[in-house]
Short mmCIF file of C-alpha atoms in Angstrom, two decimals:
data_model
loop_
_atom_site.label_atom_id
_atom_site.label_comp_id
_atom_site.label_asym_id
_atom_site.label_seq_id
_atom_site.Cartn_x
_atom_site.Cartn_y
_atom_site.Cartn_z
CA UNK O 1 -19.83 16.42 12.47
CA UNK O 2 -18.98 13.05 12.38
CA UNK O 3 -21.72 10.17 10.84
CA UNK O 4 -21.48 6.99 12.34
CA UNK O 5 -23.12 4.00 11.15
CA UNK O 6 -22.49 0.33 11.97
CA UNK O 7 -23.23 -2.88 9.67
CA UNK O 8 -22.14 -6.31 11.37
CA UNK O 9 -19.09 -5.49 12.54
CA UNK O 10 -17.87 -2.78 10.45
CA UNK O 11 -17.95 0.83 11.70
CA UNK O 12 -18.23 3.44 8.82
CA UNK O 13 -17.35 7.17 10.11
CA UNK O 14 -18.08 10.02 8.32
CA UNK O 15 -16.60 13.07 8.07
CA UNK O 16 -19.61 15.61 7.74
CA UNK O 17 -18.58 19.51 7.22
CA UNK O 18 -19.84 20.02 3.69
CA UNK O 19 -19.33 23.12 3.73
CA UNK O 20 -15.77 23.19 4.88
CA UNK O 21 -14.91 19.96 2.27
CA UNK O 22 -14.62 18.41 5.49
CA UNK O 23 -11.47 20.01 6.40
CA UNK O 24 -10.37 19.41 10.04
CA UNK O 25 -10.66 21.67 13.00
CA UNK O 26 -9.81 20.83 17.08
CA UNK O 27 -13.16 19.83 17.37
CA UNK O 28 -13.61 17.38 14.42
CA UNK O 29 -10.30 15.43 15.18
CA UNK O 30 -11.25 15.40 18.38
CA UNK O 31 -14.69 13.73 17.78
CA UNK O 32 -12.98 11.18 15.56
CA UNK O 33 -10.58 9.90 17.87
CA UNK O 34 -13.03 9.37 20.42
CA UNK O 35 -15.41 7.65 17.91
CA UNK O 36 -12.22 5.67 16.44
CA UNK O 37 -11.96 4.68 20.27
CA UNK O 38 -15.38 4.08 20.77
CA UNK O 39 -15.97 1.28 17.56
CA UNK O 40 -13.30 -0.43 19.47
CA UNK O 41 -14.76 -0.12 22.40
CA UNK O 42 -17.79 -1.49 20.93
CA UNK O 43 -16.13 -4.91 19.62
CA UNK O 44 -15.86 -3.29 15.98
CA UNK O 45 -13.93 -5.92 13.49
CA UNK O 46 -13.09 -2.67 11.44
CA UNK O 47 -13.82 0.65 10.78
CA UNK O 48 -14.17 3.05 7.65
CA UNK O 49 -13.61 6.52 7.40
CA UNK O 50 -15.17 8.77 4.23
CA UNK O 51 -15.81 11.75 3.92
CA UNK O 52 -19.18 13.57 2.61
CA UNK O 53 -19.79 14.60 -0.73
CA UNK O 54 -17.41 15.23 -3.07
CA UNK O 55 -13.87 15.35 -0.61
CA UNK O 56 -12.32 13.20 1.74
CA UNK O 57 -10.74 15.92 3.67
CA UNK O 58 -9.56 19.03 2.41
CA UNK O 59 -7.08 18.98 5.12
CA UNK O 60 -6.77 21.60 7.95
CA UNK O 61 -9.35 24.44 8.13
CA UNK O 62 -7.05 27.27 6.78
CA UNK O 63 -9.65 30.06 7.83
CA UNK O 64 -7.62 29.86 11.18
CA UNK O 65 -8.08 26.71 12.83
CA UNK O 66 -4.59 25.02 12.02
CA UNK O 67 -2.53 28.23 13.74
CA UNK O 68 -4.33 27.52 17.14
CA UNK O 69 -1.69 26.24 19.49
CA UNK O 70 -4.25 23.08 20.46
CA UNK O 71 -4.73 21.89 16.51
CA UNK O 72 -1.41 20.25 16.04
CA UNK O 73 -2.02 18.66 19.05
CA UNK O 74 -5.50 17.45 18.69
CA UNK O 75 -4.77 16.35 14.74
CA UNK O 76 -1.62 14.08 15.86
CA UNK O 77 -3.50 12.21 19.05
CA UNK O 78 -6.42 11.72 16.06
CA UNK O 79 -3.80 9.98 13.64
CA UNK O 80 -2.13 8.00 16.53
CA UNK O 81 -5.30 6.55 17.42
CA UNK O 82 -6.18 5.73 14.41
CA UNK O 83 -2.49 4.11 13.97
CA UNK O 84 -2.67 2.13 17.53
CA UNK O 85 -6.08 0.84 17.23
CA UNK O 86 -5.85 -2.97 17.20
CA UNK O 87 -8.08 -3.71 14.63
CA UNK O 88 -8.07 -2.57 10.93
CA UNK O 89 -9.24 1.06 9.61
CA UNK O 90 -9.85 1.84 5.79
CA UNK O 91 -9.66 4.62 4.17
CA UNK O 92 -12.76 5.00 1.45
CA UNK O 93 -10.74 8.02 -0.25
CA UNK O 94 -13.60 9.74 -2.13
CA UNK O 95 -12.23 12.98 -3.43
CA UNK O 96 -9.42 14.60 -2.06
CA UNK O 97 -7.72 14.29 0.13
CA UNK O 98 -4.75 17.26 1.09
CA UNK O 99 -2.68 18.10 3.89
CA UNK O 100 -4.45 17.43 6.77
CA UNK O 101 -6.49 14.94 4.75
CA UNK O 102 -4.05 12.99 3.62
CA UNK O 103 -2.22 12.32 6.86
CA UNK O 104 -5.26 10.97 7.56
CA UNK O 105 -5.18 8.69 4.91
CA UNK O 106 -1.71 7.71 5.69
CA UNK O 107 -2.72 6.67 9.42
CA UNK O 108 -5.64 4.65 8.03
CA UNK O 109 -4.10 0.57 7.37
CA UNK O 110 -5.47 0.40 3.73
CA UNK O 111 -6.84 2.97 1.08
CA UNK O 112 -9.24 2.39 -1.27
CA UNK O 113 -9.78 5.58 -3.67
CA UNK O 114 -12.32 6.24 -5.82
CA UNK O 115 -11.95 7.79 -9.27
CA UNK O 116 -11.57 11.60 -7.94
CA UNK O 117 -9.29 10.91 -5.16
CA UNK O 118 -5.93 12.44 -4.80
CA UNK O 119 -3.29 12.79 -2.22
CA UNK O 120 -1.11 16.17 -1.68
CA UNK O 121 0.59 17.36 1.21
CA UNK O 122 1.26 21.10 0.54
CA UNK O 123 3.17 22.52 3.34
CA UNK O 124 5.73 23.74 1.10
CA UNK O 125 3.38 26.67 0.08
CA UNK O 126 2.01 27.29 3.24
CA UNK O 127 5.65 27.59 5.32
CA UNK O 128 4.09 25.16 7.59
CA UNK O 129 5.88 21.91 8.39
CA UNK O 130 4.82 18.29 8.87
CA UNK O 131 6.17 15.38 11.70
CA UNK O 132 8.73 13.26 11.07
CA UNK O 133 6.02 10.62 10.90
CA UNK O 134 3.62 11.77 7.97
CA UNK O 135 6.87 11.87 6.00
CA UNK O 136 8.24 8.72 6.71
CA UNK O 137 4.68 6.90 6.70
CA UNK O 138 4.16 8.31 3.24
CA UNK O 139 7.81 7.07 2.01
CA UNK O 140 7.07 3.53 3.41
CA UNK O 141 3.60 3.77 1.66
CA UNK O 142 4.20 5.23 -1.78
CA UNK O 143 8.58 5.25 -2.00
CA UNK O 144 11.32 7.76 -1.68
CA UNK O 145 10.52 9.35 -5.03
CA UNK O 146 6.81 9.85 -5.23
CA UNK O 147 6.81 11.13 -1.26
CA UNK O 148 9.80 13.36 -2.54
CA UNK O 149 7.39 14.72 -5.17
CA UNK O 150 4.45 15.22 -2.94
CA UNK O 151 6.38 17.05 -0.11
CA UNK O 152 9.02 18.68 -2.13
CA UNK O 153 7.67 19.27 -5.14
CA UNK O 154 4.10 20.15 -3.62
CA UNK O 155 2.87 18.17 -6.23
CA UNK O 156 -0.58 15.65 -5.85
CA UNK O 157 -1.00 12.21 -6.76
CA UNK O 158 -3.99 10.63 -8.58
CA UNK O 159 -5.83 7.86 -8.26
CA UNK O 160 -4.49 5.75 -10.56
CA UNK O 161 -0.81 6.62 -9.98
CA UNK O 162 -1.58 6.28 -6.23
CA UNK O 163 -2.88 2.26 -7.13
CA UNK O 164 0.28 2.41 -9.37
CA UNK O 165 2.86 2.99 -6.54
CA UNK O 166 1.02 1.60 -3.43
CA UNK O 167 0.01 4.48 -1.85
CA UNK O 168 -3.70 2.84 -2.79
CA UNK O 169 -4.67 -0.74 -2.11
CA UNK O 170 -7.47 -0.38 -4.61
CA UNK O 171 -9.81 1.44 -6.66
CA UNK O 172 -13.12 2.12 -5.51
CA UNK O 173 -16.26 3.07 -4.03
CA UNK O 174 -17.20 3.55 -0.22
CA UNK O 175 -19.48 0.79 -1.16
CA UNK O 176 -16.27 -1.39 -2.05
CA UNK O 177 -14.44 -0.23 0.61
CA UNK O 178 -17.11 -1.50 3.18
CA UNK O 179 -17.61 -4.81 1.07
CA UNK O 180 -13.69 -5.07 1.89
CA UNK O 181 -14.05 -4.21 5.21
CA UNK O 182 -16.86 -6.85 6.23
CA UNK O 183 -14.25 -9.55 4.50
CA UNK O 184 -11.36 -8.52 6.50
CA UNK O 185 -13.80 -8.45 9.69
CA UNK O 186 -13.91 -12.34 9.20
CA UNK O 187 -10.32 -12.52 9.40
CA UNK O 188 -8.47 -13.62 12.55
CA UNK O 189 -8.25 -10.65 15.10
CA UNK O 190 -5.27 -11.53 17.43
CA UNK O 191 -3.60 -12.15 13.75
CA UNK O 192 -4.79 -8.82 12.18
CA UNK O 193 -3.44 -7.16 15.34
CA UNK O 194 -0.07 -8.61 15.14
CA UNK O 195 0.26 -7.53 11.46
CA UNK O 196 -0.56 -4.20 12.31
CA UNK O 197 2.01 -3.54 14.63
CA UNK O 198 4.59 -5.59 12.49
CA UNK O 199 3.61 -3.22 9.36
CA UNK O 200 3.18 0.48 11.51
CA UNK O 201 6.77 -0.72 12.64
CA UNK O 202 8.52 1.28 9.96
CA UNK O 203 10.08 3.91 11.88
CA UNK O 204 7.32 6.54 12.13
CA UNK O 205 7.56 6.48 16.04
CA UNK O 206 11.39 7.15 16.08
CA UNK O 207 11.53 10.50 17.93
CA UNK O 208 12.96 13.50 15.36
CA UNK O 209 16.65 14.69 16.15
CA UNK O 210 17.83 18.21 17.63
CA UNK O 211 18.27 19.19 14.13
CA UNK O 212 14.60 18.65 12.49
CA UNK O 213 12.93 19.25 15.75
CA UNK O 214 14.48 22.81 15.55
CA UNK O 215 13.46 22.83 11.73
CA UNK O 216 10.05 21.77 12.09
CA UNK O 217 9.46 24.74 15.35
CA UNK O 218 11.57 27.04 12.95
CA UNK O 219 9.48 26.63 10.13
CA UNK O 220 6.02 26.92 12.40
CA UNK O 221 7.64 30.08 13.71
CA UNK O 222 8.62 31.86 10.79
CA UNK O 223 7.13 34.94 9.53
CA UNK O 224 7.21 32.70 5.62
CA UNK O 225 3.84 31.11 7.82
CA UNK O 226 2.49 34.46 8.33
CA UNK O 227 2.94 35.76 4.82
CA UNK O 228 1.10 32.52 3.92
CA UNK O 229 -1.88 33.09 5.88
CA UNK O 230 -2.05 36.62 4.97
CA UNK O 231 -1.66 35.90 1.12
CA UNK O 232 -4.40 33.42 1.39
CA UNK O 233 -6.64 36.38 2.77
CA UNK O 234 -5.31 39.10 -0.02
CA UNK O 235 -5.94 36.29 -2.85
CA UNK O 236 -2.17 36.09 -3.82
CA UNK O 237 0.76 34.75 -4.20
CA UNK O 238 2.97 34.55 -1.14
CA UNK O 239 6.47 36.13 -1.03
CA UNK O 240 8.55 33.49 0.98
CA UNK O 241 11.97 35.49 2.38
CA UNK O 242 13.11 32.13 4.72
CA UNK O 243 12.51 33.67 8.11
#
C-alpha cells in the first residue's frame, strides 16, 4: 500500500490504494510512519510523499475506517512523525488532497502541487472535528482568513491560490518535487534540522484547553456524526440538529 523508491538520497513514498483515491485507513498510516521512520533510519537526506494516480489523498476512508476508535490515533502518530523527523519531507500534491489528506500535507515541511491539486478540510459537513494542531498548522501555513475559509466555510483551495497564499511552495510535478528534493539533500543537515524545529515551533504542540478538548470529544460524540455517516450511505443531505 505504500511504494517506496529511493534515488541518492531522496526517499519517494507512495501512497498506493487506487481504488480508495488513496484515502487513509489504520493500516496505511500505520505503514507510512514506519516507512517515514525507516528512510531515516536509512540515512535518507529527504523524503517525498505522492500519491497514485490522479489524488494525493482523499482523506480518511469514510466507508468506516475513520469511526474506529484506533484511526484517530494511528492518523495523528503518522503526522507527528512526519512533523519530528529531522530531515526534510515534501509533499508532491498531485490531485487532491481533503481531510485526512490534507493534514497530511500540512505535516509535510514544503508542498509542491501540481495543476489539479487542492486542499479542503471538510469536517464541518461531516460533524467530525479536527486537533488543535491541523488548525493552527494550516493558519501558520496559509493565514487566519484562508484557514477560516477552509475549516469554516468548508470551502477548498486551488492550486494556484494555494501558491498565492503560501499554503504551496511551488507549482509542480512529482518529477519537480524530487528534482527539489535531491537539491535540498545537498544542503547542510544539522542546519536543515535546526530550521525545522525553529519553523514546526508555531504553537501546534500547545496542548488544547478544557474548553476545546470538551468541544472536539463533543463533536466526535454527537449524534450530528451519526446522521453524517448515515446520509453518506442514503445519498443525501445530512440534517445537522447540534447534538
Amino acid at each position: 500500500m505504500i511504494g517506496i523508491t529511493r534515488a541518492g538520497e531522496v526517499v519517494t513514498l507512495e501512497l498506493r490504494r487506487h481504488d480508495k483515491r488513496n484515502a487513509l485507513d489504520t493500516d496505511m498510516c500505520t505503514r507510512l510512519r514506519d516507512a517515514v521512520e525507516q528512510a531515516v533510519v536509512d540515512d535518507a537526506r529527504a523524503v517525498v510523499i505522492t500519491g497514485e494516480g490522479s489524488s494525493f489523498c482523499a482523506g480518511a476512508d469514510l466507508s468506516g475506517e475513520v469511526y474506529a476508535a484506533q484511526f484517530p490515533d494511528a492518523l495523528l502518530a503518522m503526522l507527528r512523525s512526519i512533523d519530528s523527523a529531522p530531515v526534510p519531507v515534501i509533499a508532491a500534491v498531485n490531485g487532491p488532497a481533503i481531510g485526512a489528506g490534507c493534514q497530511l500535507a500540512l505535516a509535510c515541511d514544503l508542498r509542491v502541487v501540481g495543476d489539479y491539486g487542492r486542499f479542503a478540510i471538510p469536517v464541518a459537513k461531516l460533524g467530525l472535528a479536527v486537533d488543535n494542531w491541523t488548525v493552527k498548522r494550516l493558519v501558520s501555513l496559509a493565514g487566519g482568513g484562508p484557514a477560516r475559509s477552509v475549516l469554516l466555510g468548508a470551502e477548498s483551495i486551488g492550486a494556484e491560490r494555494a501558491f498565492e497564499v503560501g499554503l504551496a511552495n511551488r507549482i509542480g510535478d512529482l518529477a519537480a518535487a524530487q528534482e527539489w528534493a535531491h537539491t535540498i539533500a545537498g544542503l547542510a543537515p544539522l542546519t536543515l534540522r535546526h530550521l525545522k524545529l525553529v519553523l514546526n515551533d508555531d504553537g501546534t504542540l500547545a496542548p488544547p484547553n478544557d474548553l476545546q478538548q470538551a468541544a472536539f470529544v463533543a463533536a466526535w460524540s454527537s449524534q450530528d456524526k451519526l446522521e453524517a455517516r448515515a446520509a453518506r450511505a442514503e445519498k443525501r443531505a445530512p440534517r445537522f440538529e447540534g447534538r
